mmCIF file of C-alpha atoms in Angstrom:
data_model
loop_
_atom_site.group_PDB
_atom_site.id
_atom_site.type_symbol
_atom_site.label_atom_id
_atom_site.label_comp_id
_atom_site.label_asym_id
_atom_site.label_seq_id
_atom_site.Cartn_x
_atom_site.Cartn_y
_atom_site.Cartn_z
ATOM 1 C CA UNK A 1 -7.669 3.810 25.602
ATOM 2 C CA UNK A 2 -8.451 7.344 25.461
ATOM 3 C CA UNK A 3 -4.672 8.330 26.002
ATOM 4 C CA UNK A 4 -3.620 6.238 23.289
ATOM 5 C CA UNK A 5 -5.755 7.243 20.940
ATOM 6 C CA UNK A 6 -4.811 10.738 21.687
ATOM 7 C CA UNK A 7 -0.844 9.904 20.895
ATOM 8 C CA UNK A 8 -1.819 8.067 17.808
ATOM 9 C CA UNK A 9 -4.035 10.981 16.540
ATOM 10 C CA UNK A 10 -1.008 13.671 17.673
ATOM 11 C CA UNK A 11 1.428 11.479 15.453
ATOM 12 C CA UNK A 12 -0.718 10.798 12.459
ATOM 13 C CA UNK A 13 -1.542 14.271 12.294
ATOM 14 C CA UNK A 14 2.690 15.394 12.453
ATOM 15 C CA UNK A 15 3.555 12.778 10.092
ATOM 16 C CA UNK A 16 0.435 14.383 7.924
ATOM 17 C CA UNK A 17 1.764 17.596 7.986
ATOM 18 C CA UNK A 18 5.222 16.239 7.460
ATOM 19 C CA UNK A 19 4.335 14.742 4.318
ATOM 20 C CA UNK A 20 2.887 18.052 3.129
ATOM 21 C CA UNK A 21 5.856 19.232 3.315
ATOM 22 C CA UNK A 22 8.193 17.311 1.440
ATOM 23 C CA UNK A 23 5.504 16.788 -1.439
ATOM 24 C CA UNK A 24 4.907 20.947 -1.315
ATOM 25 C CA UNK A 25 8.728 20.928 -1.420
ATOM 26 C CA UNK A 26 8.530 18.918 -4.658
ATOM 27 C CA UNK A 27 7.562 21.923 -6.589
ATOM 28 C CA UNK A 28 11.088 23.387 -6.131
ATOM 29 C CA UNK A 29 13.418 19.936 -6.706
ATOM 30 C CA UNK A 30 14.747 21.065 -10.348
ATOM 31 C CA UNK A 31 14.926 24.211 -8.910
ATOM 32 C CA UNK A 32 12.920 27.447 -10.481
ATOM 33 C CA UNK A 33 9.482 25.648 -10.940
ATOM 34 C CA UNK A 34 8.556 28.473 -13.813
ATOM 35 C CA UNK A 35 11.628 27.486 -15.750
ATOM 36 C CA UNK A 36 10.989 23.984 -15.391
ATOM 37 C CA UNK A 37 7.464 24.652 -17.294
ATOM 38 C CA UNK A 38 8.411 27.184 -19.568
ATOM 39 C CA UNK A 39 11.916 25.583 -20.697
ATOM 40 C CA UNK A 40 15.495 27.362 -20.400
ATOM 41 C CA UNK A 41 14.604 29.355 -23.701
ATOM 42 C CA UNK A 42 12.005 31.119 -22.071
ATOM 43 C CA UNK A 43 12.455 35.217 -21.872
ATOM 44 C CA UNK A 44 12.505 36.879 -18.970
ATOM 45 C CA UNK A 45 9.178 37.834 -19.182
ATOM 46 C CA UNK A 46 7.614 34.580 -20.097
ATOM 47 C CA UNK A 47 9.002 33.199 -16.310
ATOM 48 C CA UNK A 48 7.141 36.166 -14.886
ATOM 49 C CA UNK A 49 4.140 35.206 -15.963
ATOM 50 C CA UNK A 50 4.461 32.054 -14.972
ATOM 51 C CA UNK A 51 5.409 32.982 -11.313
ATOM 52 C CA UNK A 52 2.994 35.611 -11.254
ATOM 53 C CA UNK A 53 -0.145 32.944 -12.726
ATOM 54 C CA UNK A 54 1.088 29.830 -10.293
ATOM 55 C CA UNK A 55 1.764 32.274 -7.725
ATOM 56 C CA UNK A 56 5.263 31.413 -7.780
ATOM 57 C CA UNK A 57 6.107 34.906 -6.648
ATOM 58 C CA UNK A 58 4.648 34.873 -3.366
ATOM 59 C CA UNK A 59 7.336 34.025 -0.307
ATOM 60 C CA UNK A 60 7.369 29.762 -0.135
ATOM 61 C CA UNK A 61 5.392 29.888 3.509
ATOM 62 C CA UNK A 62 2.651 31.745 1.725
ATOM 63 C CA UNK A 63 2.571 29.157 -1.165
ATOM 64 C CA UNK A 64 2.923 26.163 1.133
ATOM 65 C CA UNK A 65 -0.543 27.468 3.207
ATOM 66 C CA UNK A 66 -1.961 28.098 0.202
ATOM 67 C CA UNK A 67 -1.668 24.703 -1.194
ATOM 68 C CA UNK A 68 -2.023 22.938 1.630
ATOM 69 C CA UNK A 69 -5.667 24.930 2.306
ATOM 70 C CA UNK A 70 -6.780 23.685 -1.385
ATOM 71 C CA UNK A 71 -5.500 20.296 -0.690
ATOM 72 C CA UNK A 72 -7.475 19.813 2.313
ATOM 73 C CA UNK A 73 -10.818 21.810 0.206
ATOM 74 C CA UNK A 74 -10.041 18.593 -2.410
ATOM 75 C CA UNK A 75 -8.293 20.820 -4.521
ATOM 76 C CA UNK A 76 -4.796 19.352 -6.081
ATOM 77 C CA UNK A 77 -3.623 21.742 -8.728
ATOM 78 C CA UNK A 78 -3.740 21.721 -12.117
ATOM 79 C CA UNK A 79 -2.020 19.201 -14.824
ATOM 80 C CA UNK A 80 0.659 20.944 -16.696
ATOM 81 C CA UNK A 81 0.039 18.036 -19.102
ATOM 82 C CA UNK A 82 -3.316 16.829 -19.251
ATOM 83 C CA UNK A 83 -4.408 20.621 -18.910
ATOM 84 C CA UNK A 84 -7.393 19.364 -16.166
ATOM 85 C CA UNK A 85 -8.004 18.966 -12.490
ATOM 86 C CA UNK A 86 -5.755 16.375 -10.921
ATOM 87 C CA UNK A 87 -8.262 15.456 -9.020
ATOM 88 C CA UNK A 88 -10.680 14.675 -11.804
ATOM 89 C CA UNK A 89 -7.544 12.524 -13.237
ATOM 90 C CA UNK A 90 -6.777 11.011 -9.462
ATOM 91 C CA UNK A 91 -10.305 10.011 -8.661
ATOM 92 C CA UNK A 92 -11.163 8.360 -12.521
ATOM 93 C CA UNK A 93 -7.670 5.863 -11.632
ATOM 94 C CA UNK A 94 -7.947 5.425 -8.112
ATOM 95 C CA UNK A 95 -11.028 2.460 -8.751
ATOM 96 C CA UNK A 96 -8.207 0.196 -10.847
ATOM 97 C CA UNK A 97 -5.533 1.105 -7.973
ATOM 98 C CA UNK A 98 -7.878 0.061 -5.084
ATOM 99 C CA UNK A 99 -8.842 -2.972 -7.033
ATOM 100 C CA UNK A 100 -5.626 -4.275 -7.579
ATOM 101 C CA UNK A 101 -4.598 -3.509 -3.573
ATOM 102 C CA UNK A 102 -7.720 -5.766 -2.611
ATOM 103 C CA UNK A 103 -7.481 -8.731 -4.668
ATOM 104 C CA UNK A 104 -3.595 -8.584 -4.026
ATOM 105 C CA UNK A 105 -4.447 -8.153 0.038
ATOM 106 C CA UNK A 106 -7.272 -11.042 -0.159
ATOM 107 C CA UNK A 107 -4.501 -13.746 -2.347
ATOM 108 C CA UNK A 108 -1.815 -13.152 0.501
ATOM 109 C CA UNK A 109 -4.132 -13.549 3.087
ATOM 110 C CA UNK A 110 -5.449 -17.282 1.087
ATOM 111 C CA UNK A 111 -1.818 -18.280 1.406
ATOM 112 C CA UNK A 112 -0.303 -16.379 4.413
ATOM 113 C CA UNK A 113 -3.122 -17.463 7.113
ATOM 114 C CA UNK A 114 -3.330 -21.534 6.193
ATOM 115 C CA UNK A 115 0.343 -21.400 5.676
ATOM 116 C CA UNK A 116 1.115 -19.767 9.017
ATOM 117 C CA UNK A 117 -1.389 -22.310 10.525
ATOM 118 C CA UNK A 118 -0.374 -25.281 9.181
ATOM 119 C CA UNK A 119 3.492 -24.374 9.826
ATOM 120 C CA UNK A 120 2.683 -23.564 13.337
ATOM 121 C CA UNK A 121 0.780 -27.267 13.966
ATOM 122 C CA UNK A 122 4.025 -28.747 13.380
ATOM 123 C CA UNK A 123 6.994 -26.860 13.868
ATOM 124 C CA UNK A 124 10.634 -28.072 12.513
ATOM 125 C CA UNK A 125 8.795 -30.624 10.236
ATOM 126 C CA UNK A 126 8.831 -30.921 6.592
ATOM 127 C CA UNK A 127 5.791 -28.938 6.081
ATOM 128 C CA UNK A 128 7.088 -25.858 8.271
ATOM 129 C CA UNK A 129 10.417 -26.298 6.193
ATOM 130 C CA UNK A 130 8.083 -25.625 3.214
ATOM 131 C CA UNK A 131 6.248 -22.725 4.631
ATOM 132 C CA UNK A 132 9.448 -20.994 5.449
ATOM 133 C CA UNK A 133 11.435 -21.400 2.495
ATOM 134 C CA UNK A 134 7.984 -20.216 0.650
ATOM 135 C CA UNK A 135 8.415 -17.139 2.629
ATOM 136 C CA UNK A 136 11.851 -16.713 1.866
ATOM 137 C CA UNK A 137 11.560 -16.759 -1.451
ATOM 138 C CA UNK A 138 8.977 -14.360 -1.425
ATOM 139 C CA UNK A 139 10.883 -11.745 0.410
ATOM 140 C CA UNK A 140 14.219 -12.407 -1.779
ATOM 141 C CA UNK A 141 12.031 -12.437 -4.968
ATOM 142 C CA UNK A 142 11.322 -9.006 -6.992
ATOM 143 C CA UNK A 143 8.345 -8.489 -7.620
ATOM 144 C CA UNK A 144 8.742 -7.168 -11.585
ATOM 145 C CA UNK A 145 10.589 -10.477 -11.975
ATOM 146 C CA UNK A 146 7.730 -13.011 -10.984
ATOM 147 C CA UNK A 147 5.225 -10.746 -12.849
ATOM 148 C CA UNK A 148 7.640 -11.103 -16.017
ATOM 149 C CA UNK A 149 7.869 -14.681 -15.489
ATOM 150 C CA UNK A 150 4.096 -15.248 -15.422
ATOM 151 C CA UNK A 151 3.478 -13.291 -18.266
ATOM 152 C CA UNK A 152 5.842 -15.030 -19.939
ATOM 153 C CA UNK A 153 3.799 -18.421 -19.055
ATOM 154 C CA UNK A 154 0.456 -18.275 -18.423
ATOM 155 C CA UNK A 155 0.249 -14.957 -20.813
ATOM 156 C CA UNK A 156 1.959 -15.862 -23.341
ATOM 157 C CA UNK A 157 3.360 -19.343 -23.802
ATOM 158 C CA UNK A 158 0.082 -21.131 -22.471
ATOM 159 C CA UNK A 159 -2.507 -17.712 -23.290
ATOM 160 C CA UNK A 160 -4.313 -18.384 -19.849
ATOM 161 C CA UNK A 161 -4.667 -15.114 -18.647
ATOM 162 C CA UNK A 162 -4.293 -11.372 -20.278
ATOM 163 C CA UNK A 163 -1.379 -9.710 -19.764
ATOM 164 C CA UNK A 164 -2.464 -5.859 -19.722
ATOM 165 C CA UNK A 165 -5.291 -4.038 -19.362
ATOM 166 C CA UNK A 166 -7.946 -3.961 -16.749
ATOM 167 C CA UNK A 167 -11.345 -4.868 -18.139
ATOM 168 C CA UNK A 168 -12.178 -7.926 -16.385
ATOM 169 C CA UNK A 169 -11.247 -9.709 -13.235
ATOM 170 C CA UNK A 170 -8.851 -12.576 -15.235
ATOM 171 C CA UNK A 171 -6.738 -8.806 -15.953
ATOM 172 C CA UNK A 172 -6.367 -8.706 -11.778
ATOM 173 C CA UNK A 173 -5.026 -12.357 -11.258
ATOM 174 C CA UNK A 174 -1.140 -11.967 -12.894
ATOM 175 C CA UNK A 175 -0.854 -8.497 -10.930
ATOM 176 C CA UNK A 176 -2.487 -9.286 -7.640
ATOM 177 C CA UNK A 177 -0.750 -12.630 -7.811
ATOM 178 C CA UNK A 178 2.820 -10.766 -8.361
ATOM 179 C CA UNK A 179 1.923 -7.975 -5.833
ATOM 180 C CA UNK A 180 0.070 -10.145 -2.724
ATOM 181 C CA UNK A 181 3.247 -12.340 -2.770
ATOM 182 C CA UNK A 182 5.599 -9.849 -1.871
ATOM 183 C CA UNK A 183 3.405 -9.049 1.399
ATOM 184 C CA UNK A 184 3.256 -13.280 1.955
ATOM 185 C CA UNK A 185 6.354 -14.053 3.926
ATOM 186 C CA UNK A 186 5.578 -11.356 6.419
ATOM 187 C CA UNK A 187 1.635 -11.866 7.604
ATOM 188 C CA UNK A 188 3.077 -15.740 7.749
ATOM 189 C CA UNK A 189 5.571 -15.491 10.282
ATOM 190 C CA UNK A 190 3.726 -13.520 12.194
ATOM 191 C CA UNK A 191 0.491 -16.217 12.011
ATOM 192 C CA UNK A 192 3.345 -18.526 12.538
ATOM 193 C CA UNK A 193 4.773 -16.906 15.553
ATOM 194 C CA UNK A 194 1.414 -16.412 17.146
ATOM 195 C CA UNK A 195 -0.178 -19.405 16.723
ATOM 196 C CA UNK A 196 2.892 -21.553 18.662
ATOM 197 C CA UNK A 197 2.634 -18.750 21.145
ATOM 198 C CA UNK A 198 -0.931 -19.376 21.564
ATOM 199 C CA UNK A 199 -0.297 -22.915 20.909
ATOM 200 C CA UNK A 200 1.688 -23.196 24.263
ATOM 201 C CA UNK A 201 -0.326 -21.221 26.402
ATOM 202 C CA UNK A 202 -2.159 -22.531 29.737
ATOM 203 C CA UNK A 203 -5.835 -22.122 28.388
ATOM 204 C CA UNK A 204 -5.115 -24.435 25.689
ATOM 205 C CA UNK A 205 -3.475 -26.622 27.568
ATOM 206 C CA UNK A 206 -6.421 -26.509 29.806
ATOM 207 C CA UNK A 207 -9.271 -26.770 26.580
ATOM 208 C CA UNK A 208 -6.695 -29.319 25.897
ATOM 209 C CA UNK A 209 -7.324 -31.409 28.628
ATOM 210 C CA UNK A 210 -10.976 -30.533 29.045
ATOM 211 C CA UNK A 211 -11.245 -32.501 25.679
ATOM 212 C CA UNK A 212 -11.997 -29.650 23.355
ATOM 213 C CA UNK A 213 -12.197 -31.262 19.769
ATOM 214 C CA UNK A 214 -8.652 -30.390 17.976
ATOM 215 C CA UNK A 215 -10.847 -28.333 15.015
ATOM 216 C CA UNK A 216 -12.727 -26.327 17.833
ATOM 217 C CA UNK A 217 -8.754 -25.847 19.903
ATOM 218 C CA UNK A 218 -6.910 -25.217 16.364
ATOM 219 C CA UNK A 219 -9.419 -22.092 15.108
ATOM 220 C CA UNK A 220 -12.050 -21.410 17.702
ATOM 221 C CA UNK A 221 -9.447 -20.736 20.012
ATOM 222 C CA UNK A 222 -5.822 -20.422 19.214
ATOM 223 C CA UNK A 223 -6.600 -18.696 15.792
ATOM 224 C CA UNK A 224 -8.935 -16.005 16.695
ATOM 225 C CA UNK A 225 -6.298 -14.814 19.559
ATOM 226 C CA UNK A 226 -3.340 -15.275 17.216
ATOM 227 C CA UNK A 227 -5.128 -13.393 14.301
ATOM 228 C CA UNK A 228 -5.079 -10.102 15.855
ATOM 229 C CA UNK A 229 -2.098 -8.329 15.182
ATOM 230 C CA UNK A 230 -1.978 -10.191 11.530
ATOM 231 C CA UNK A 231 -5.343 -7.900 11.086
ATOM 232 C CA UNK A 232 -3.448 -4.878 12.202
ATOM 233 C CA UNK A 233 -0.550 -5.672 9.178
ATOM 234 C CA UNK A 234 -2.813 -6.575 7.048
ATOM 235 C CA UNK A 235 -4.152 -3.157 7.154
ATOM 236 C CA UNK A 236 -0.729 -1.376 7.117
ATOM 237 C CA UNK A 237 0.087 -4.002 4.365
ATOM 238 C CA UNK A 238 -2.963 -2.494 2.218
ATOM 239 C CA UNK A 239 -1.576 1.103 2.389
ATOM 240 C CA UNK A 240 1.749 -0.424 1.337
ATOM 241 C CA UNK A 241 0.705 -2.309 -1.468
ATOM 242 C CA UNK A 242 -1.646 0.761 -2.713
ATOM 243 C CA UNK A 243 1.865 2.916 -3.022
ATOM 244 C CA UNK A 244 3.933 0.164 -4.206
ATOM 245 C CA UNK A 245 1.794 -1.106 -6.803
ATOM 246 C CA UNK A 246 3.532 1.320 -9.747
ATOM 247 C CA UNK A 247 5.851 -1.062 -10.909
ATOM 248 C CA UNK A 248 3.241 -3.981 -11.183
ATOM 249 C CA UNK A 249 1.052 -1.398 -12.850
ATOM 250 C CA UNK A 250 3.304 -0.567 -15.489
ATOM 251 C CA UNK A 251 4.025 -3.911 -16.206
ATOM 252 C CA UNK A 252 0.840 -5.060 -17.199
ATOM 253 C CA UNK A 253 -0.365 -1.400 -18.267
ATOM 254 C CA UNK A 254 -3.349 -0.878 -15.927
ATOM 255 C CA UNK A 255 -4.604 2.249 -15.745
ATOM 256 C CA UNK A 256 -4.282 2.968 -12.024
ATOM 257 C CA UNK A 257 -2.597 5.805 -9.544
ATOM 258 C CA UNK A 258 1.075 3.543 -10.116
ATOM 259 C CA UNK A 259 0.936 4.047 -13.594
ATOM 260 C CA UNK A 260 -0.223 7.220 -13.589
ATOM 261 C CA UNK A 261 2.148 8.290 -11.464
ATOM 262 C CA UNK A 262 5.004 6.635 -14.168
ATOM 263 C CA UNK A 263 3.353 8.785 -16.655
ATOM 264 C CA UNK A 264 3.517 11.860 -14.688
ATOM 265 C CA UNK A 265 7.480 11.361 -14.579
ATOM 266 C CA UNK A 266 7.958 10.988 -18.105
ATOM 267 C CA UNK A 267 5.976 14.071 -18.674
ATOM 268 C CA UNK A 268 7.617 15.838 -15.778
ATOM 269 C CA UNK A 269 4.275 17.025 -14.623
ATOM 270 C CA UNK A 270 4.921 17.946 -11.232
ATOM 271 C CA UNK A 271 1.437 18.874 -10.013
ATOM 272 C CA UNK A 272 0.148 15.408 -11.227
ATOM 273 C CA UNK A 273 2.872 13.821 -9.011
ATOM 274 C CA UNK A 274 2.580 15.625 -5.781
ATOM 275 C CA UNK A 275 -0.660 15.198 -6.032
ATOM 276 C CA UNK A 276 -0.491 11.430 -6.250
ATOM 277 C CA UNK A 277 2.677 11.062 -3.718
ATOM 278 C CA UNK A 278 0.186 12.927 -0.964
ATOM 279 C CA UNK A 279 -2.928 10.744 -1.607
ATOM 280 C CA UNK A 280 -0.945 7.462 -1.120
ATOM 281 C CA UNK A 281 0.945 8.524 1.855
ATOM 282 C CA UNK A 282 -2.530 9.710 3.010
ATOM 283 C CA UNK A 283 -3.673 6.425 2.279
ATOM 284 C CA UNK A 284 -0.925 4.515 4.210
ATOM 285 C CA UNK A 285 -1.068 7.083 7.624
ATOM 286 C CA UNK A 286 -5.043 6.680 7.809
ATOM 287 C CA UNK A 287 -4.990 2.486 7.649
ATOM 288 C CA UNK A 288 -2.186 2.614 9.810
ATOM 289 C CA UNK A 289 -4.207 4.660 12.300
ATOM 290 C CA UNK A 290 -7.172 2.178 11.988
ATOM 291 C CA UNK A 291 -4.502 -0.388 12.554
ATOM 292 C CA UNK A 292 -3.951 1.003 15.776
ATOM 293 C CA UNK A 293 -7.312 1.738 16.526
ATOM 294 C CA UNK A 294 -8.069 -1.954 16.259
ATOM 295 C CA UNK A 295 -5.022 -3.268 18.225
ATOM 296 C CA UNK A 296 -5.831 -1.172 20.704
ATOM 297 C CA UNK A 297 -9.686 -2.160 20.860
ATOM 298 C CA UNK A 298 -8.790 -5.970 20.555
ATOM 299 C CA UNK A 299 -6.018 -5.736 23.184
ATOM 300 C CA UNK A 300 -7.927 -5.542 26.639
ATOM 301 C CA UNK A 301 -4.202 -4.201 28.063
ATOM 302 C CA UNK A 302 -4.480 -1.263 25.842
ATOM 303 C CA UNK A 303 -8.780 -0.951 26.054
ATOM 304 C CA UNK A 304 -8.733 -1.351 30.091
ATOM 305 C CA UNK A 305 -5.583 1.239 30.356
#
């Protein structure tokens, strides 16, 4: 266990550092970052000062330490735009972001899980035939398509739900809705698959036989066994969703890291977006550490190694 959590740490923290890297190295993508801010009309002179404030004119090893020890002190730069602490910006959307990633996460684990279950009770019938091609289609499906289409229905043609903003929870449904189905096909073949392998082991068999009611077998049993690596995507699935979610953001115009982020390329405010491209990729590293953390704790192979 010990050894395992040792490689996971040693990875985590290279594909950390890695990450800093190619966000740091976003500073320099357009080339001169002072000419970028100042515009091509800029004199000599202006540029200068511009290097010279940003610290531009110090070798690019220097700068990269430099930002990478304010990053880890919670210090992100400084909006070219919004003329404020990124953080400050970061930490007054991240609420709406986190919201939407949870209510999306919780609606594909309501259809995934019974789904899975149900298709995995009996295989090649009707019902897994449904299951499957409702996974297909969510996997073929873009996701700024079926939010369109629902907004387009239940926003408004019927006038169900809201179709931007984020004030109340009926503001969540349309965008978790469009973002949790994406995720669906996935955490249901894998119930799927682990419930029939469960399904045809000998300790069922054996509760089976013992007379073990079929409720008791079906989730006392076979479920909690075949829910442990769905726990382990779910997680990884969170971190996804959290840096995916800009397109479902600025659909329905919630005020979240996604469309911030959107924002931040229209204004070419390059701070703003490394900023936000190394918290999400923070975000997705440290669930899919716990996600290994917990595999390894609910796998006695991996705990007793």
């Amino acid at each position: 266990m010990l050894a395992f959590l040792s490689k996971r740490i040693a990875v985590a923290i290279l594909v950390a550092l890695t990450v800093s890297m190619i966000t740091f190295s976003m500073n320099y993508l357009t080339g001169d970052p002072a000419i970028a801010m100042a515009g091509e009309n800029a004199t000599e002179a202006d540029l200068d000062a511009i290097r010279e404030f940003y610290g531009y004119d110090r070798p690019i090893p220097v700068q990269y330490i430099s930002w990478l020890t304010n990053a880890l002190h919670g210090d992100l730069g400084h909006s070219h735009y919004l003329n404020q602490p990124v953080t400050d910006e970061i930490m007054a959307r991240l609420p709406a972001t986190m919201t939407l990633g949870l209510f999306a996460l919780i609606f594909a684990l309501a259809l995934s899980i019974p789904l899975g279950v149900l298709a995995a009770i009996r295989p090649n019938s009707l019902l897994d035939r449904i299951a499957l091609t409702t996974a297909v289609v969510g996997q073929a499906m873009p996701s700024f398509w079926f939010a369109l289409t629902m907004m387009l229905w239940f926003g408004i043609n019927w006038q169900i739900l809201p179709v931007s903003g984020a004030d109340t929870w009926a503001h969540f449904v349309m965008p978790s809705i469009a973002l949790g189905y994406y995720i669906t096909p996935g955490v249901m073949r894998l119930t799927r698959a682990g419930m029939l392998d469960v399904l045809r082991s000998d300790y069922i068999r054996t509760a089976r036989a013992k007379g073990v009611s079929k409720f008791s077998l079906l989730f006392k049993h076979a479920l909690r066994n075949a829910i442990i690596p769905v726990v382990s995507l779910a997680a990884v699935q969170f971190g996804f969703m959290l840096g995916g979610s800009i397109v479902i953001e600025t659909i329905f115009s919630i005020n979240g890291l996604g469309y911030l982020a959107w924002e931040s390329i229209q204004r070419a405010d390059l701070p703003m977006m490394q900023a936000i491209v190394l918290v999400l990729s923070f975000f997705y590293i440290a669930l899919t550490f716990l996600a290994d953390v917990l595999n390894a704790w609910l796998d006695p192979r991996i705990r007793m190694g």
